[in-house]
Amino acid sequence: MFDVQKIRKDFPILQREVNGKPLIYFDNAATSQTPQQVIDVIVDYYSNYNANIHRGVHSLSQEATDAYEQARLKIQTHFNAKHSHEIIFTSGTTHGINLVANGFSSILKKGDEIMVSALEHHSNIVPWQMLCERTGATLKVIPMNQNGELILSEYDELLNENTKLVFVNHISNALGTINPIEYIIKEAHKVGAAVLVDGAQSCPHIRPDVQALDVDFYVCSAHKMCGPTGVGMLYGKEEWLNTLPPYQGGGEMIAEVSFEKTTYAGLPHKFEAGTPNICGGIAFGAALDFMNTIGFDNIAKYEDELLDYGTAELLKIEGLKIYGTAKNKTSVISFNVGSIHPYDIGTILDKMGIAVRTGHHCAQPIMDFYKIPGTIRASFMFYNTKAEIDAFITALKKAIMMLS
Ligand SMILES: *Cc1c(COP(=O)(O)O)cnc(C)c1O
């Protein structure tokens, strides 16, 4: 049984007030809140077994190593990776993307093509532009339509035997569109291109199966799925991870070092130079446990209800326009009201205890497409309620009155 009131009790922050009003947190697409179960794991780590991992013979180091590697196994199981060494701990989505982009700079050459979608976050655009500058490869863009859906017929036309890599997010953080990555991966493989999926926005809502998807790389951040900031994972197929050169040099990632020659450690350590975010990794595992206890089917069903309800209520407001009306979308609503600046509405909502995001959402090309400077974005998680949406609508109407 999905009991939202019971779930809310697990989140201490949801009990607080902001500007004298109960907090209504609708900025989940930027970062999610952390349940007590995950906070407890963090406190327990620093209270009881904080030590550096992998190198120590002493007990604390063993305990920390075991817990960290246990978390890797949880992540492997969650994403259904074939091997645990296909799971690389990163500092987050951005780090994972840069790791792969850097690896491909020794593989790509002039004349090669790589492709991104028009729906990308800056972190899935800029590293690829840098990669093109380094290698002479060309960047192509899969265009989108007015609903914020990728135009697959154009994708098919752009694909050719020069295409080496395709990068696409699973869910757009700016519009909430769920992209048809199954199709994108299948078609890319037909021309021999690899696919990296940015799962930063999908992992809070759905449970991807990397083997069923046959995806080459999949990246995400723990902080968008009830975990702490500064940790995430990169899944890569074993063959790819063996092919790519290491990203950073340092401790942990070596087999043997002399001044003449260094040999690298095997997977996953080859990509994990230096002391990692040990506590963060362990807490990431705890966050997955927490979300799996609620169940991703329950989460998706409930969030769809919030999305439908929020969309219907917002559309009753005169002059309000929603950007991103894809058939297949998740609980992110981007909108504007008449010519009122998003920032002004966001500021007034904050005075009433309501946290939304305003601006370009690290996706300026999408804003350019719609010829707007930005939007107001309300993004819901499974711990939000219809009552919160009602309070948000009331506050929004007040803000509109004050500003028009
Ligand atoms: C948040 C986000 C990122 C960046 O994640 P970081 O945790 O900041 O590295 C990348 N892509 C999408 C779609 C996102 O929502």
Coordinates of N, CA and C in Angstrom, one line a residue, residues 6-182:
K6 N 2.5 8.6 5.5 CA 3.5 7.8 6.2 C 4.9 8.0 5.6
I7 N 5.0 8.1 4.3 CA 6.3 8.3 3.6 C 6.8 9.7 4.0
R8 N 6.0 10.7 4.0 CA 6.4 12.1 4.4 C 7.1 12.2 5.7
K9 N 6.6 11.3 6.6 CA 7.2 11.3 8.0 C 8.7 10.9 8.0
D10 N 9.1 10.2 6.9 CA 10.5 9.8 6.8 C 11.4 11.0 6.4
F11 N 10.8 12.1 6.0 CA 11.6 13.2 5.4 C 11.6 14.4 6.4
P12 N 12.6 14.5 7.3 CA 12.6 15.6 8.3 C 12.4 17.0 7.7
I13 N 13.0 17.2 6.5 CA 12.9 18.6 5.9 C 11.5 19.0 5.6
L14 N 10.6 17.9 5.3 CA 9.3 18.3 4.9 C 8.4 18.7 6.1
Q15 N 9.0 18.6 7.2 CA 8.3 19.1 8.4 C 8.6 20.6 8.7
R16 N 9.5 21.2 8.0 CA 9.9 22.6 8.4 C 9.1 23.6 7.7
E17 N 9.2 24.8 8.2 CA 8.6 26.0 7.5 C 9.6 26.8 6.8
V18 N 9.1 27.5 5.8 CA 9.9 28.5 5.1 C 9.1 29.8 5.0
N19 N 9.7 30.9 5.4 CA 9.1 32.2 5.5 C 7.7 32.1 6.2
G20 N 7.7 31.3 7.3 CA 6.5 31.2 8.1 C 5.4 30.3 7.6
K21 N 5.7 29.7 6.4 CA 4.7 28.8 5.8 C 5.3 27.4 5.7
P22 N 4.4 26.3 5.8 CA 4.9 25.0 5.6 C 5.6 24.9 4.3
L23 N 6.8 24.2 4.3 CA 7.5 24.1 3.0 C 6.7 23.2 2.0
I24 N 6.6 23.7 0.8 CA 6.1 22.9 -0.3 C 7.3 22.8 -1.3
Y25 N 7.9 21.6 -1.4 CA 9.1 21.5 -2.2 C 8.8 20.9 -3.6
F26 N 8.8 21.8 -4.6 CA 8.5 21.3 -5.9 C 9.7 21.6 -6.8
D27 N 10.9 21.4 -6.3 CA 12.1 21.6 -7.0 C 12.9 20.3 -7.1
N28 N 12.2 19.2 -7.2 CA 12.8 17.9 -7.1 C 13.6 17.5 -8.3
A29 N 13.4 18.2 -9.5 CA 14.2 17.9 -10.6 C 15.6 18.4 -10.5
A30 N 15.8 19.4 -9.6 CA 17.1 19.9 -9.3 C 17.8 19.1 -8.3
T31 N 17.1 18.7 -7.2 CA 17.7 17.7 -6.2 C 16.5 17.3 -5.4
S32 N 16.6 16.0 -5.0 CA 15.5 15.4 -4.2 C 15.8 15.6 -2.7
Q33 N 14.8 15.4 -1.8 CA 15.1 15.4 -0.4 C 15.6 14.0 0.1
T34 N 16.1 14.0 1.3 CA 16.8 12.9 1.8 C 16.0 12.3 3.0
P35 N 15.6 11.0 3.0 CA 14.9 10.4 4.1 C 15.8 10.1 5.3
Q36 N 15.2 10.0 6.4 CA 15.9 9.7 7.7 C 16.8 8.4 7.5
Q37 N 16.2 7.4 6.8 CA 17.0 6.2 6.6 C 18.3 6.4 6.0
V38 N 18.4 7.3 5.1 CA 19.7 7.6 4.4 C 20.5 8.5 5.3
I39 N 19.9 9.5 6.0 CA 20.7 10.3 6.9 C 21.3 9.5 8.0
D40 N 20.6 8.5 8.5 CA 21.1 7.6 9.5 C 22.3 6.9 9.0
V41 N 22.3 6.4 7.8 CA 23.5 5.7 7.3 C 24.7 6.6 7.2
I42 N 24.5 7.9 6.9 CA 25.6 8.9 6.8 C 26.1 9.1 8.2
V43 N 25.3 9.3 9.2 CA 25.7 9.5 10.6 C 26.4 8.3 11.1
D44 N 25.9 7.1 10.8 CA 26.5 5.9 11.2 C 27.9 5.7 10.7
Y45 N 28.1 6.1 9.4 CA 29.4 5.9 8.8 C 30.4 6.8 9.5
Y46 N 30.1 8.1 9.7 CA 31.1 9.0 10.3 C 31.2 8.7 11.8
S47 N 30.2 8.1 12.5 CA 30.2 7.9 13.9 C 31.0 6.6 14.2
N48 N 30.9 5.6 13.3 CA 31.4 4.3 13.6 C 32.5 3.6 12.8
Y49 N 32.6 3.9 11.5 CA 33.6 3.2 10.7 C 34.2 4.0 9.6
N50 N 34.3 5.3 9.8 CA 35.0 6.2 8.9 C 36.5 5.8 8.7
A51 N 36.9 5.3 7.5 CA 38.2 4.9 7.2 C 38.4 4.9 5.7
N52 N 39.7 4.9 5.3 CA 39.9 4.8 3.9 C 39.8 3.4 3.4
I53 N 39.4 3.2 2.2 CA 39.0 1.8 1.8 C 40.1 1.2 1.0
H54 N 40.0 -0.1 0.7 CA 40.8 -0.9 -0.2 C 42.3 -1.1 0.2
R55 N 42.8 -0.2 1.0 CA 44.3 -0.4 1.2 C 44.6 -0.8 2.6
G56 N 43.6 -0.8 3.5 CA 43.9 -0.9 4.9 C 43.8 -2.4 5.4
V57 N 44.7 -2.8 6.3 CA 44.5 -4.1 6.9 C 43.7 -4.0 8.2
H58 N 43.5 -2.8 8.7 CA 42.8 -2.7 10.0 C 41.3 -2.9 9.8
S59 N 40.6 -3.1 10.9 CA 39.2 -3.5 10.9 C 38.3 -2.4 10.3
L60 N 38.6 -1.1 10.7 CA 37.7 -0.1 10.2 C 37.7 0.0 8.7
S61 N 39.0 -0.1 8.2 CA 39.1 0.0 6.7 C 38.4 -1.2 6.1
Q62 N 38.4 -2.3 6.7 CA 37.7 -3.5 6.1 C 36.2 -3.3 6.1
E63 N 35.7 -2.7 7.2 CA 34.2 -2.5 7.4 C 33.8 -1.4 6.3
A64 N 34.6 -0.4 6.2 CA 34.3 0.7 5.2 C 34.3 0.1 3.8
T65 N 35.3 -0.7 3.5 CA 35.5 -1.3 2.2 C 34.3 -2.3 1.9
D66 N 33.9 -3.1 2.9 CA 32.8 -4.0 2.7 C 31.5 -3.2 2.4
A67 N 31.3 -2.2 3.2 CA 30.0 -1.4 3.0 C 30.0 -0.7 1.6
Y68 N 31.2 -0.2 1.2 CA 31.3 0.5 -0.1 C 31.0 -0.5 -1.2
E69 N 31.7 -1.7 -1.2 CA 31.5 -2.7 -2.2 C 30.1 -3.3 -2.2
Q70 N 29.5 -3.4 -1.0 CA 28.1 -3.8 -0.9 C 27.2 -2.8 -1.6
A71 N 27.5 -1.5 -1.5 CA 26.7 -0.5 -2.2 C 26.8 -0.7 -3.7
R72 N 28.0 -1.0 -4.2 CA 28.2 -1.3 -5.6 C 27.3 -2.4 -6.1
L73 N 27.3 -3.5 -5.3 CA 26.4 -4.6 -5.6 C 25.0 -4.3 -5.7
K74 N 24.6 -3.4 -4.7 CA 23.2 -2.9 -4.7 C 22.8 -2.2 -6.0
I75 N 23.8 -1.4 -6.4 CA 23.6 -0.6 -7.7 C 23.6 -1.5 -8.9
Q76 N 24.5 -2.5 -8.9 CA 24.5 -3.5 -10.0 C 23.1 -4.2 -10.0
T77 N 22.6 -4.7 -8.9 CA 21.3 -5.3 -8.9 C 20.2 -4.4 -9.3
H78 N 20.2 -3.2 -8.8 CA 19.2 -2.2 -9.2 C 19.1 -2.0 -10.7
F79 N 20.2 -1.8 -11.3 CA 20.2 -1.5 -12.8 C 20.4 -2.8 -13.6
N80 N 20.4 -3.9 -12.9 CA 20.6 -5.2 -13.6 C 21.8 -5.2 -14.6
A81 N 23.0 -4.8 -14.1 CA 24.2 -4.9 -14.8 C 24.7 -6.3 -14.7
K82 N 25.4 -6.8 -15.8 CA 25.9 -8.2 -15.8 C 27.0 -8.4 -14.7
H83 N 27.9 -7.4 -14.6 CA 29.0 -7.5 -13.7 C 29.0 -6.3 -12.7
S84 N 29.5 -6.5 -11.5 CA 29.6 -5.4 -10.6 C 30.7 -4.4 -11.0
H85 N 31.7 -5.0 -11.7 CA 32.8 -4.1 -12.2 C 32.4 -3.2 -13.4
E86 N 31.2 -3.4 -13.8 CA 30.6 -2.4 -14.8 C 30.0 -1.2 -14.2
I87 N 30.0 -1.2 -12.9 CA 29.5 0.0 -12.1 C 30.7 0.8 -11.6
I88 N 30.8 2.0 -12.1 CA 31.9 2.9 -11.7 C 31.3 4.0 -10.8
F89 N 31.8 4.2 -9.6 CA 31.4 5.3 -8.8 C 31.9 6.6 -9.4
T90 N 31.1 7.6 -9.5 CA 31.5 8.9 -10.0 C 31.0 10.0 -8.9
S91 N 31.3 11.2 -9.2 CA 30.8 12.3 -8.3 C 29.4 12.7 -8.8
G92 N 28.9 12.1 -9.9 CA 27.6 12.5 -10.4 C 27.5 12.3 -11.9
T93 N 26.4 12.7 -12.4 CA 26.1 12.5 -13.9 C 27.2 13.3 -14.7
T94 N 27.4 14.5 -14.3 CA 28.4 15.3 -15.1 C 29.7 14.6 -15.2
H95 N 30.2 14.1 -14.1 CA 31.5 13.4 -14.0 C 31.4 12.2 -14.9
G96 N 30.4 11.4 -14.9 CA 30.2 10.2 -15.7 C 30.3 10.5 -17.2
I97 N 29.6 11.6 -17.6 CA 29.6 12.0 -19.0 C 31.0 12.4 -19.4
N98 N 31.7 13.2 -18.6 CA 33.0 13.7 -18.9 C 34.0 12.5 -19.0
L99 N 33.8 11.5 -18.1 CA 34.7 10.4 -18.2 C 34.6 9.7 -19.5
V100 N 33.4 9.5 -20.0 CA 33.2 8.8 -21.3 C 33.7 9.7 -22.4
A101 N 33.3 11.0 -22.4 CA 33.7 11.9 -23.5 C 35.3 11.9 -23.6
N102 N 35.9 12.0 -22.4 CA 37.4 12.0 -22.4 C 37.9 10.7 -23.0
G103 N 37.3 9.6 -22.7 CA 37.8 8.3 -23.2 C 37.7 8.2 -24.7
F104 N 36.7 8.9 -25.3 CA 36.5 8.8 -26.7 C 37.4 9.7 -27.5
S105 N 38.1 10.6 -26.8 CA 39.0 11.5 -27.5 C 40.1 10.8 -28.1
S106 N 40.4 9.6 -27.6 CA 41.5 8.8 -28.3 C 41.0 7.9 -29.3
I107 N 39.7 7.8 -29.5 CA 39.0 6.9 -30.4 C 38.5 7.6 -31.7
L108 N 38.0 8.8 -31.4 CA 37.3 9.5 -32.6 C 38.4 10.2 -33.5
K109 N 38.0 10.3 -34.7 CA 38.9 11.1 -35.6 C 38.1 12.0 -36.5
K110 N 38.8 12.8 -37.3 CA 38.1 13.7 -38.2 C 37.2 12.9 -39.1
G111 N 36.0 13.5 -39.4 CA 35.1 12.8 -40.2 C 34.0 12.0 -39.5
D112 N 34.4 11.6 -38.2 CA 33.4 10.9 -37.4 C 32.3 11.9 -37.0
E113 N 31.2 11.3 -36.7 CA 30.0 12.1 -36.2 C 29.5 11.6 -34.9
I114 N 29.2 12.6 -34.0 CA 28.5 12.2 -32.8 C 27.2 13.0 -32.7
M115 N 26.2 12.4 -32.0 CA 24.9 13.0 -32.0 C 24.4 13.2 -30.6
V116 N 23.8 14.4 -30.4 CA 23.1 14.7 -29.1 C 21.6 15.0 -29.5
S117 N 20.7 15.1 -28.5 CA 19.4 15.5 -28.8 C 19.2 16.9 -28.5
A118 N 18.1 17.5 -29.1 CA 17.8 18.9 -28.8 C 17.3 19.1 -27.4
L119 N 17.1 18.0 -26.7 CA 16.5 18.1 -25.3 C 17.5 18.0 -24.2
E120 N 18.8 18.2 -24.5 CA 19.8 17.9 -23.5 C 20.0 19.0 -22.5
H121 N 20.5 18.6 -21.3 CA 21.0 19.4 -20.2 C 22.4 19.9 -20.7
H122 N 22.9 21.0 -20.3 CA 24.2 21.5 -20.7 C 25.3 20.5 -20.4
S123 N 25.1 19.7 -19.3 CA 26.2 18.7 -19.0 C 26.2 17.6 -20.1
N124 N 25.2 17.5 -20.9 CA 25.3 16.5 -22.0 C 25.4 17.2 -23.3
I125 N 25.9 18.4 -23.3 CA 26.2 19.1 -24.6 C 27.6 19.6 -24.6
V126 N 28.0 20.3 -23.5 CA 29.3 20.9 -23.5 C 30.5 19.9 -23.6
P127 N 30.4 18.8 -22.8 CA 31.6 17.8 -22.9 C 31.7 17.3 -24.4
W128 N 30.6 17.2 -25.1 CA 30.7 16.6 -26.5 C 31.2 17.7 -27.4
Q129 N 30.9 18.9 -27.2 CA 31.5 20.0 -28.0 C 33.0 20.1 -27.8
M130 N 33.4 19.9 -26.5 CA 34.8 19.9 -26.2 C 35.5 18.7 -26.9
L131 N 34.8 17.6 -26.9 CA 35.3 16.4 -27.6 C 35.5 16.6 -29.1
C132 N 34.5 17.3 -29.7 CA 34.6 17.6 -31.1 C 35.8 18.5 -31.4
E133 N 36.0 19.5 -30.5 CA 37.1 20.4 -30.7 C 38.5 19.6 -30.7
R134 N 38.5 18.7 -29.8 CA 39.8 17.9 -29.6 C 40.0 17.0 -30.8
T135 N 38.9 16.4 -31.3 CA 39.1 15.3 -32.3 C 38.8 15.6 -33.7
G136 N 38.1 16.8 -34.0 CA 37.7 17.1 -35.3 C 36.4 16.4 -35.7
A137 N 35.8 15.7 -34.8 CA 34.5 15.0 -35.1 C 33.4 16.1 -35.2
T138 N 32.3 15.8 -35.8 CA 31.2 16.8 -36.0 C 30.0 16.4 -35.1
L139 N 29.4 17.4 -34.5 CA 28.3 17.2 -33.6 C 27.0 17.5 -34.4
K140 N 26.1 16.4 -34.4 CA 24.8 16.6 -35.0 C 23.7 16.6 -33.9
V141 N 22.6 17.2 -34.2 CA 21.5 17.4 -33.2 C 20.2 16.7 -33.7
I142 N 19.6 15.8 -32.9 CA 18.3 15.3 -33.2 C 17.3 16.3 -32.8
P143 N 16.5 16.9 -33.8 CA 15.6 18.0 -33.5 C 14.4 17.5 -32.8
M144 N 13.7 18.5 -32.2 CA 12.4 18.2 -31.5 C 11.3 18.9 -32.1
N145 N 10.0 18.5 -31.7 CA 8.8 19.2 -32.2 C 8.3 20.1 -31.1
Q146 N 7.2 20.8 -31.4 CA 6.6 21.8 -30.4 C 6.2 21.2 -29.1
N147 N 5.9 19.9 -29.2 CA 5.5 19.2 -27.9 C 6.6 18.9 -27.0
G148 N 7.9 19.0 -27.6 CA 9.0 18.7 -26.8 C 9.4 17.2 -27.0
E149 N 9.0 16.6 -28.2 CA 9.3 15.2 -28.5 C 10.4 15.2 -29.5
L150 N 11.3 14.2 -29.5 CA 12.3 14.1 -30.5 C 11.7 13.6 -31.8
I151 N 12.2 14.1 -32.9 CA 11.6 13.7 -34.2 C 12.4 12.6 -34.7
L152 N 11.8 11.4 -34.6 CA 12.6 10.2 -34.8 C 12.9 9.9 -36.3
S153 N 12.0 10.4 -37.2 CA 12.3 10.3 -38.6 C 13.6 11.1 -39.0
E154 N 13.8 12.2 -38.3 CA 15.0 13.0 -38.6 C 16.3 12.3 -38.0
Y155 N 16.0 11.6 -36.8 CA 17.1 10.9 -36.2 C 17.6 9.8 -37.2
D156 N 16.6 9.1 -37.8 CA 16.9 8.0 -38.7 C 17.8 8.5 -39.8
E157 N 17.4 9.7 -40.3 CA 18.1 10.3 -41.4 C 19.5 10.7 -41.1
L158 N 19.7 11.2 -39.8 CA 21.0 11.7 -39.4 C 22.0 10.5 -39.2
L159 N 21.5 9.3 -38.8 CA 22.3 8.2 -38.6 C 23.0 7.7 -39.8
N160 N 24.3 7.5 -39.8 CA 25.0 6.9 -40.9 C 26.2 6.2 -40.4
E161 N 27.0 5.6 -41.3 CA 28.1 4.8 -40.9 C 29.3 5.6 -40.2
N162 N 29.2 6.9 -40.4 CA 30.2 7.8 -39.7 C 29.8 8.1 -38.2
T163 N 28.5 7.8 -37.9 CA 28.0 8.0 -36.5 C 28.7 7.1 -35.5
K164 N 29.4 7.6 -34.6 CA 30.2 6.8 -33.6 C 29.5 6.7 -32.3
L165 N 28.8 7.8 -31.9 CA 28.2 7.9 -30.6 C 26.9 8.7 -30.6
V166 N 26.0 8.3 -29.8 CA 24.7 9.0 -29.7 C 24.5 9.3 -28.2
F167 N 24.2 10.5 -27.8 CA 24.0 10.8 -26.4 C 22.6 11.4 -26.2
V168 N 21.8 10.9 -25.3 CA 20.5 11.3 -25.2 C 20.1 11.2 -23.7
N169 N 19.3 12.1 -23.2 CA 18.8 11.8 -21.9 C 17.5 11.0 -21.9
H170 N 17.4 10.2 -20.8 CA 16.2 9.3 -20.8 C 15.0 10.1 -20.5
I171 N 15.1 11.1 -19.6 CA 14.0 12.0 -19.4 C 14.6 13.5 -19.4
S172 N 13.9 14.4 -20.0 CA 14.4 15.8 -20.1 C 14.1 16.5 -18.8
N173 N 15.1 17.1 -18.2 CA 14.8 17.8 -16.9 C 14.1 19.1 -17.1
A174 N 14.1 19.7 -18.3 CA 13.4 20.9 -18.5 C 12.0 20.7 -18.8
L175 N 11.6 19.7 -19.6 CA 10.2 19.5 -20.0 C 9.6 18.2 -19.5
G176 N 10.3 17.3 -19.0 CA 9.7 16.0 -18.5 C 9.5 15.0 -19.5
T177 N 9.9 15.2 -20.8 CA 9.7 14.2 -21.9 C 10.4 13.0 -21.6
I178 N 9.7 11.8 -21.7 CA 10.4 10.5 -21.6 C 10.8 10.1 -23.1
N179 N 12.1 10.1 -23.3 CA 12.5 9.8 -24.7 C 12.5 8.3 -25.0
P180 N 12.2 7.9 -26.2 CA 12.2 6.5 -26.6 C 13.6 5.9 -26.8
I181 N 14.2 5.7 -25.7 CA 15.6 5.3 -25.8 C 15.8 3.9 -26.3
E182 N 14.8 3.1 -26.1 CA 14.9 1.7 -26.7 C 15.1 1.8 -28.2

